[in-house]
Amino acid sequence: MKRLRNRRISDTETVVERRPISNGVKRLGVNIDHIATLRQLRKGTYPDPVKAARVVERAGADGIVAHLREDRRHINDNDLKRLKESVTTHLNLEMSIDPEIVAIAIKTKPEQATLVPEKRAELTTEGGLDIISLKLKVRNVIDKLKDSGIKVSLFIEPDICQIDMAKEINANAIELHTGRYANAAAKEKNKELAQIKKSARFAAEIGLAVFAGHGLDYENVTPIVNIPEVEELNIGYSIITRAVFVGLENAVKEMLGLINPR
Ligand code: PXP
């Protein structure tokens, strides 16, 4: 069942919006890349990330996140095609600004694209995309994706100048990188959290939708959930690894319970 509906955000632009957040309800997007990472260990067909996406949706998540990396280390082109056919909630394609990947996104037409930096040697995405130094390239990609009806979110550091630039180059949303907060030693955590709060407030004030993600887990997610401007959390590793012990459906439900406590 699709939770999509259209919302006018300005006189000139219509964006796709999902579950309304006016009552403070937050959305959870689950990143299923690491189901494919497990499959790639044996280069077979099991476990299938598309089947995992169905379980995640059945558990109540609001969307599926998948990163088609340039090196195809986990999600591959066929996974993405099958996810597009199968996902009934909201497909968020994490992607670099590489022209080959942009062309695939335009052909696939996920509901949303999240632009991220990508380095071949990294274990996972390291830090936000520097949209100030990449301004022209990123703006060009945003224009192309939006022309194809894809909503664009930029994964950036919680930094006022980066957020200002996201607005200037017409992103629909930003995803604040929470990795530094997640990895900070106890005495640094509040400083990182304060920066995320300030950034979220500023972004919402200038009309950007605010998402957050990276490194969030069952222990550290609540302070991020408590930031009123954060509409959506995108979480992968902690949920997929928790699934080893409690099953995927339960792992998603436990996270949903933290994101929208009764
Ligand atoms: N959001 C973005 C933009 C990401 O790149 C990632 C990692 O793929 C995530 C969220 C999820 O991060 P984690 O797997 O640490 O929960």
mmCIF file of C-alpha atoms and ligand atoms in Angstrom:
data_model
loop_
_atom_site.group_PDB
_atom_site.id
_atom_site.type_symbol
_atom_site.label_atom_id
_atom_site.label_comp_id
_atom_site.label_asym_id
_atom_site.label_seq_id
_atom_site.Cartn_x
_atom_site.Cartn_y
_atom_site.Cartn_z
ATOM 1 C CA MET A 1 0.000 0.000 0.000
ATOM 2 C CA LYS A 2 1.490 3.322 -1.024
ATOM 3 C CA ARG A 3 1.634 6.058 1.549
ATOM 4 C CA LEU A 4 2.391 8.645 -1.083
ATOM 5 C CA ARG A 5 0.459 11.813 -1.625
ATOM 6 C CA ASN A 6 1.220 15.126 -3.217
ATOM 7 C CA ARG A 7 1.844 18.295 -1.286
ATOM 8 C CA ARG A 8 2.198 21.793 -2.694
ATOM 9 C CA ILE A 9 5.320 23.337 -1.199
ATOM 10 C CA SER A 10 5.417 26.474 -3.256
ATOM 11 C CA ASP A 11 3.557 27.999 -6.133
ATOM 12 C CA THR A 12 5.902 26.383 -8.584
ATOM 13 C CA GLU A 13 6.753 23.015 -7.172
ATOM 14 C CA THR A 14 4.988 19.826 -6.119
ATOM 15 C CA VAL A 15 6.880 17.218 -4.150
ATOM 16 C CA VAL A 16 5.875 13.762 -3.112
ATOM 17 C CA GLU A 17 5.318 13.524 0.604
ATOM 18 C CA ARG A 18 4.672 10.445 2.659
ATOM 19 C CA ARG A 19 3.175 9.819 6.053
ATOM 20 C CA PRO A 20 2.287 13.258 7.449
ATOM 21 C CA ILE A 21 4.422 14.341 10.343
ATOM 22 C CA SER A 22 2.233 17.061 11.796
ATOM 23 C CA ASN A 23 1.464 14.822 14.770
ATOM 24 C CA GLY A 24 5.182 14.263 15.376
ATOM 25 C CA VAL A 25 5.236 10.804 13.804
ATOM 26 C CA LYS A 26 8.624 10.082 12.230
ATOM 27 C CA ARG A 27 9.350 7.847 9.279
ATOM 28 C CA LEU A 28 11.864 5.019 9.244
ATOM 29 C CA GLY A 29 13.735 4.136 6.069
ATOM 30 C CA VAL A 30 15.625 0.860 6.357
ATOM 31 C CA ASN A 31 18.837 0.439 4.407
ATOM 32 C CA ILE A 32 19.008 -3.146 3.145
ATOM 33 C CA ASP A 33 22.482 -2.998 1.555
ATOM 34 C CA HIS A 34 23.946 -5.389 4.083
ATOM 35 C CA ILE A 35 21.525 -8.167 3.157
ATOM 36 C CA ALA A 36 23.222 -7.978 -0.235
ATOM 37 C CA THR A 37 26.635 -7.789 1.474
ATOM 38 C CA LEU A 38 25.878 -11.182 3.051
ATOM 39 C CA ARG A 39 24.796 -12.599 -0.289
ATOM 40 C CA GLN A 40 27.995 -11.370 -1.922
ATOM 41 C CA LEU A 41 30.112 -13.299 0.586
ATOM 42 C CA ARG A 42 29.233 -16.414 -1.432
ATOM 43 C CA LYS A 43 28.228 -14.613 -4.626
ATOM 44 C CA GLY A 44 24.990 -16.585 -4.785
ATOM 45 C CA THR A 45 21.343 -15.606 -4.559
ATOM 46 C CA TYR A 46 20.768 -15.853 -0.812
ATOM 47 C CA PRO A 47 19.856 -13.837 1.206
ATOM 48 C CA ASP A 48 17.802 -11.845 -1.272
ATOM 49 C CA PRO A 49 17.610 -8.097 -0.518
ATOM 50 C CA VAL A 50 14.262 -7.844 -2.312
ATOM 51 C CA LYS A 51 12.763 -10.472 -0.042
ATOM 52 C CA ALA A 52 14.284 -8.631 2.933
ATOM 53 C CA ALA A 53 12.657 -5.410 1.718
ATOM 54 C CA ARG A 54 9.266 -7.145 1.797
ATOM 55 C CA VAL A 55 9.846 -8.251 5.396
ATOM 56 C CA VAL A 56 10.942 -4.721 6.349
ATOM 57 C CA GLU A 57 7.790 -3.251 4.816
ATOM 58 C CA ARG A 58 5.605 -5.873 6.484
ATOM 59 C CA ALA A 59 7.175 -4.890 9.826
ATOM 60 C CA GLY A 60 5.929 -1.338 9.290
ATOM 61 C CA ALA A 61 8.904 0.597 7.950
ATOM 62 C CA ASP A 62 8.060 3.588 5.793
ATOM 63 C CA GLY A 63 10.636 3.053 3.098
ATOM 64 C CA ILE A 64 13.493 1.035 1.695
ATOM 65 C CA VAL A 65 16.935 2.538 1.185
ATOM 66 C CA ALA A 66 19.464 0.943 -1.157
ATOM 67 C CA HIS A 67 22.828 2.213 -2.330
ATOM 68 C CA LEU A 68 23.870 1.236 -5.833
ATOM 69 C CA ARG A 69 27.593 1.774 -5.425
ATOM 70 C CA GLU A 70 29.840 2.344 -8.419
ATOM 71 C CA ASP A 71 31.744 -0.854 -7.521
ATOM 72 C CA ARG A 72 28.466 -2.831 -7.009
ATOM 73 C CA ARG A 73 29.913 -4.324 -3.828
ATOM 74 C CA HIS A 74 26.455 -5.161 -2.459
ATOM 75 C CA ILE A 75 23.313 -3.945 -4.271
ATOM 76 C CA ASN A 76 23.529 -4.584 -8.022
ATOM 77 C CA ASP A 77 21.597 -3.312 -11.027
ATOM 78 C CA ASN A 78 19.205 -6.253 -11.025
ATOM 79 C CA ASP A 79 18.455 -5.785 -7.298
ATOM 80 C CA LEU A 80 17.561 -2.175 -7.980
ATOM 81 C CA LYS A 81 15.287 -3.113 -10.872
ATOM 82 C CA ARG A 82 13.546 -5.739 -8.736
ATOM 83 C CA LEU A 83 13.274 -3.361 -5.774
ATOM 84 C CA LYS A 84 11.596 -0.795 -7.974
ATOM 85 C CA GLU A 85 9.045 -3.432 -9.042
ATOM 86 C CA SER A 86 8.515 -4.772 -5.542
ATOM 87 C CA VAL A 87 8.698 -1.902 -3.039
ATOM 88 C CA THR A 88 5.229 -0.657 -2.142
ATOM 89 C CA THR A 89 6.168 2.064 0.345
ATOM 90 C CA HIS A 90 8.958 4.369 -0.837
ATOM 91 C CA LEU A 91 12.229 3.572 -2.563
ATOM 92 C CA ASN A 92 15.142 5.832 -1.675
ATOM 93 C CA LEU A 93 18.172 5.263 -3.885
ATOM 94 C CA GLU A 94 21.435 6.300 -2.306
ATOM 95 C CA MET A 95 23.807 7.256 -5.063
ATOM 96 C CA SER A 96 26.908 9.142 -6.079
ATOM 97 C CA ILE A 97 26.839 11.853 -8.732
ATOM 98 C CA ASP A 98 28.670 9.632 -11.209
ATOM 99 C CA PRO A 99 27.015 9.991 -14.658
ATOM 100 C CA GLU A 100 26.506 6.230 -15.100
ATOM 101 C CA ILE A 101 24.655 5.998 -11.776
ATOM 102 C CA VAL A 102 22.644 9.142 -12.516
ATOM 103 C CA ALA A 103 21.506 7.585 -15.813
ATOM 104 C CA ILE A 104 20.416 4.421 -13.987
ATOM 105 C CA ALA A 105 18.495 6.490 -11.429
ATOM 106 C CA ILE A 106 16.680 8.380 -14.165
ATOM 107 C CA LYS A 107 15.769 5.116 -15.865
ATOM 108 C CA THR A 108 14.668 3.444 -12.620
ATOM 109 C CA LYS A 109 12.788 6.403 -11.158
ATOM 110 C CA PRO A 110 12.856 5.685 -7.412
ATOM 111 C CA GLU A 111 10.623 8.022 -5.417
ATOM 112 C CA GLN A 112 13.716 9.608 -3.877
ATOM 113 C CA ALA A 113 17.442 9.832 -4.503
ATOM 114 C CA THR A 114 19.927 10.651 -1.762
ATOM 115 C CA LEU A 115 23.199 11.999 -3.110
ATOM 116 C CA VAL A 116 26.203 10.775 -1.135
ATOM 117 C CA PRO A 117 29.982 10.945 -1.537
ATOM 118 C CA GLU A 118 31.572 7.699 -2.596
ATOM 119 C CA LYS A 119 35.122 6.437 -2.344
ATOM 120 C CA ARG A 120 36.147 3.008 -3.554
ATOM 121 C CA ALA A 121 38.281 2.221 -0.509
ATOM 122 C CA GLU A 122 35.793 3.192 2.192
ATOM 123 C CA LEU A 123 33.967 0.578 4.287
ATOM 124 C CA THR A 124 30.852 2.746 4.383
ATOM 125 C CA THR A 125 29.930 6.312 3.435
ATOM 126 C CA GLU A 126 32.400 8.574 5.215
ATOM 127 C CA GLY A 127 31.011 12.010 5.943
ATOM 128 C CA GLY A 128 28.591 14.157 4.016
ATOM 129 C CA LEU A 129 28.801 15.278 0.407
ATOM 130 C CA ASP A 130 30.660 18.585 0.125
ATOM 131 C CA ILE A 131 28.078 20.424 -1.939
ATOM 132 C CA ILE A 132 29.976 23.704 -1.707
ATOM 133 C CA SER A 133 33.006 22.491 -3.610
ATOM 134 C CA LEU A 134 30.817 20.339 -5.909
ATOM 135 C CA LYS A 135 28.110 22.970 -6.346
ATOM 136 C CA LEU A 136 27.811 22.977 -10.151
ATOM 137 C CA LYS A 137 28.003 19.199 -10.546
ATOM 138 C CA VAL A 138 25.491 18.557 -7.767
ATOM 139 C CA ARG A 139 23.100 21.209 -9.056
ATOM 140 C CA ASN A 140 23.213 19.626 -12.487
ATOM 141 C CA VAL A 141 22.398 16.189 -11.044
ATOM 142 C CA ILE A 142 19.585 17.610 -8.890
ATOM 143 C CA ASP A 143 18.056 19.285 -11.963
ATOM 144 C CA LYS A 144 18.184 16.062 -13.962
ATOM 145 C CA LEU A 145 16.703 13.930 -11.195
ATOM 146 C CA LYS A 146 13.959 16.415 -10.378
ATOM 147 C CA ASP A 147 13.088 16.736 -14.072
ATOM 148 C CA SER A 148 12.490 12.973 -13.967
ATOM 149 C CA GLY A 149 10.135 13.306 -11.013
ATOM 150 C CA ILE A 150 12.618 12.086 -8.394
ATOM 151 C CA LYS A 151 12.725 13.920 -5.078
ATOM 152 C CA VAL A 152 16.325 14.739 -4.127
ATOM 153 C CA SER A 153 17.872 14.659 -0.679
ATOM 154 C CA LEU A 154 21.498 15.596 -0.030
ATOM 155 C CA PHE A 155 23.500 13.729 2.596
ATOM 156 C CA ILE A 156 25.544 16.506 4.187
ATOM 157 C CA GLU A 157 27.359 17.417 7.356
ATOM 158 C CA PRO A 158 25.365 19.363 9.961
ATOM 159 C CA ASP A 159 26.906 22.637 8.812
ATOM 160 C CA ILE A 160 25.005 25.878 8.178
ATOM 161 C CA CYS A 161 26.953 26.752 4.996
ATOM 162 C CA GLN A 162 26.283 23.314 3.490
ATOM 163 C CA ILE A 163 22.590 23.617 4.356
ATOM 164 C CA ASP A 164 22.382 27.075 2.791
ATOM 165 C CA MET A 165 23.911 25.644 -0.352
ATOM 166 C CA ALA A 166 21.408 22.760 -0.390
ATOM 167 C CA LYS A 167 18.640 25.338 -0.531
ATOM 168 C CA GLU A 168 20.422 27.415 -3.168
ATOM 169 C CA ILE A 169 20.812 24.423 -5.495
ATOM 170 C CA ASN A 170 17.170 23.397 -5.046
ATOM 171 C CA ALA A 171 17.364 20.158 -3.078
ATOM 172 C CA ASN A 172 14.042 18.988 -1.668
ATOM 173 C CA ALA A 173 15.593 17.687 1.516
ATOM 174 C CA ILE A 174 18.800 17.168 3.418
ATOM 175 C CA GLU A 175 19.885 14.129 5.363
ATOM 176 C CA LEU A 176 22.079 15.243 8.222
ATOM 177 C CA HIS A 177 25.074 12.994 8.698
ATOM 178 C CA THR A 178 24.869 11.654 12.237
ATOM 179 C CA GLY A 179 28.063 9.618 12.046
ATOM 180 C CA ARG A 180 30.185 12.028 14.082
ATOM 181 C CA TYR A 181 27.509 12.109 16.798
ATOM 182 C CA ALA A 182 27.247 8.312 16.750
ATOM 183 C CA ASN A 183 30.991 7.800 17.002
ATOM 184 C CA ALA A 184 31.745 10.603 19.476
ATOM 185 C CA ALA A 185 33.137 9.785 22.895
ATOM 186 C CA ALA A 186 30.644 10.409 25.723
ATOM 187 C CA LYS A 187 32.054 13.839 26.565
ATOM 188 C CA GLU A 188 31.799 15.026 22.933
ATOM 189 C CA LYS A 189 28.315 13.636 22.229
ATOM 190 C CA ASN A 190 26.367 16.665 23.422
ATOM 191 C CA LYS A 191 28.436 19.016 21.302
ATOM 192 C CA GLU A 192 27.755 16.926 18.177
ATOM 193 C CA LEU A 193 24.084 16.651 19.090
ATOM 194 C CA ALA A 194 23.791 20.414 19.580
ATOM 195 C CA GLN A 195 25.229 20.958 16.120
ATOM 196 C CA ILE A 196 22.677 18.561 14.601
ATOM 197 C CA LYS A 197 19.835 20.308 16.453
ATOM 198 C CA LYS A 198 20.955 23.738 15.298
ATOM 199 C CA SER A 199 21.323 22.498 11.728
ATOM 200 C CA ALA A 200 17.916 20.825 11.705
ATOM 201 C CA ARG A 201 16.251 23.994 12.962
ATOM 202 C CA PHE A 202 17.986 26.146 10.365
ATOM 203 C CA ALA A 203 17.180 23.758 7.504
ATOM 204 C CA ALA A 204 13.498 23.600 8.434
ATOM 205 C CA GLU A 205 13.372 27.392 8.711
ATOM 206 C CA ILE A 206 14.619 27.813 5.162
ATOM 207 C CA GLY A 207 12.132 25.262 3.855
ATOM 208 C CA LEU A 208 14.114 22.032 3.518
ATOM 209 C CA ALA A 209 12.757 18.697 4.690
ATOM 210 C CA VAL A 210 15.131 17.292 7.318
ATOM 211 C CA PHE A 211 16.204 13.676 7.518
ATOM 212 C CA ALA A 212 19.007 12.080 9.544
ATOM 213 C CA GLY A 213 21.105 8.985 9.290
ATOM 214 C CA HIS A 214 24.333 7.047 9.619
ATOM 215 C CA GLY A 215 25.585 5.148 12.616
ATOM 216 C CA LEU A 216 22.236 5.298 14.412
ATOM 217 C CA ASP A 217 21.428 2.335 16.618
ATOM 218 C CA TYR A 218 19.101 1.221 19.397
ATOM 219 C CA GLU A 219 21.221 3.038 22.009
ATOM 220 C CA ASN A 220 21.844 6.393 20.360
ATOM 221 C CA VAL A 221 18.730 7.038 18.249
ATOM 222 C CA THR A 222 16.449 8.675 20.851
ATOM 223 C CA PRO A 223 18.144 12.093 21.072
ATOM 224 C CA ILE A 224 17.916 12.330 17.277
ATOM 225 C CA VAL A 225 14.256 11.239 17.338
ATOM 226 C CA ASN A 226 13.617 14.025 19.852
ATOM 227 C CA ILE A 227 14.693 16.730 17.401
ATOM 228 C CA PRO A 228 11.317 18.052 16.251
ATOM 229 C CA GLU A 229 12.433 19.013 12.737
ATOM 230 C CA VAL A 230 13.746 15.536 11.862
ATOM 231 C CA GLU A 231 11.035 13.845 9.812
ATOM 232 C CA GLU A 232 12.790 10.694 8.725
ATOM 233 C CA LEU A 233 15.575 8.451 9.968
ATOM 234 C CA ASN A 234 17.504 6.195 7.618
ATOM 235 C CA ILE A 235 19.095 3.272 9.393
ATOM 236 C CA GLY A 236 20.826 0.149 8.129
ATOM 237 C CA TYR A 237 23.674 -1.565 9.910
ATOM 238 C CA SER A 238 22.241 -1.701 13.420
ATOM 239 C CA ILE A 239 18.922 -3.128 12.225
ATOM 240 C CA ILE A 240 20.423 -5.739 9.912
ATOM 241 C CA THR A 241 22.904 -6.909 12.546
ATOM 242 C CA ARG A 242 20.210 -6.988 15.265
ATOM 243 C CA ALA A 243 18.213 -9.218 12.910
ATOM 244 C CA VAL A 244 20.812 -11.953 13.398
ATOM 245 C CA PHE A 245 19.554 -12.341 16.960
ATOM 246 C CA VAL A 246 15.874 -11.408 16.823
ATOM 247 C CA GLY A 247 14.896 -11.731 13.153
ATOM 248 C CA LEU A 248 14.468 -8.909 10.676
ATOM 249 C CA GLU A 249 10.818 -8.226 11.354
ATOM 250 C CA ASN A 250 11.435 -7.858 15.094
ATOM 251 C CA ALA A 251 14.562 -5.773 14.566
ATOM 252 C CA VAL A 252 12.560 -3.295 12.464
ATOM 253 C CA LYS A 253 9.664 -3.272 14.932
ATOM 254 C CA GLU A 254 12.017 -2.594 17.854
ATOM 255 C CA MET A 255 13.481 0.391 16.009
ATOM 256 C CA LEU A 256 10.019 1.658 15.076
ATOM 257 C CA GLY A 257 9.126 1.470 18.765
ATOM 258 C CA LEU A 258 12.025 3.790 19.580
ATOM 259 C CA ILE A 259 11.281 6.178 16.738
ATOM 260 C CA ASN A 260 7.601 6.539 17.530
ATOM 261 C CA PRO A 261 7.255 5.577 21.205
ATOM 262 C CA ARG A 262 3.684 5.374 22.466
HETATM 263 N N1 PXP B 1 22.054 7.351 5.293
HETATM 264 C C1 PXP B 1 23.047 7.403 4.371
HETATM 265 C C2 PXP B 1 23.062 8.549 3.432
HETATM 266 C C3 PXP B 1 24.012 6.379 4.285
HETATM 267 O O1 PXP B 1 25.001 6.478 3.384
HETATM 268 C C4 PXP B 1 23.924 5.284 5.151
HETATM 269 C C5 PXP B 1 24.899 4.154 5.007
HETATM 270 O O2 PXP B 1 24.701 3.500 3.814
HETATM 271 C C6 PXP B 1 22.872 5.265 6.076
HETATM 272 C C7 PXP B 1 21.971 6.319 6.152
HETATM 273 C C8 PXP B 1 22.712 4.136 7.040
HETATM 274 O O3 PXP B 1 23.825 4.102 7.869
HETATM 275 P P1 PXP B 1 23.972 2.896 8.890
HETATM 276 O O4 PXP B 1 24.109 1.654 8.053
HETATM 277 O O5 PXP B 1 25.198 3.242 9.652
HETATM 278 O O6 PXP B 1 22.727 2.865 9.707
#
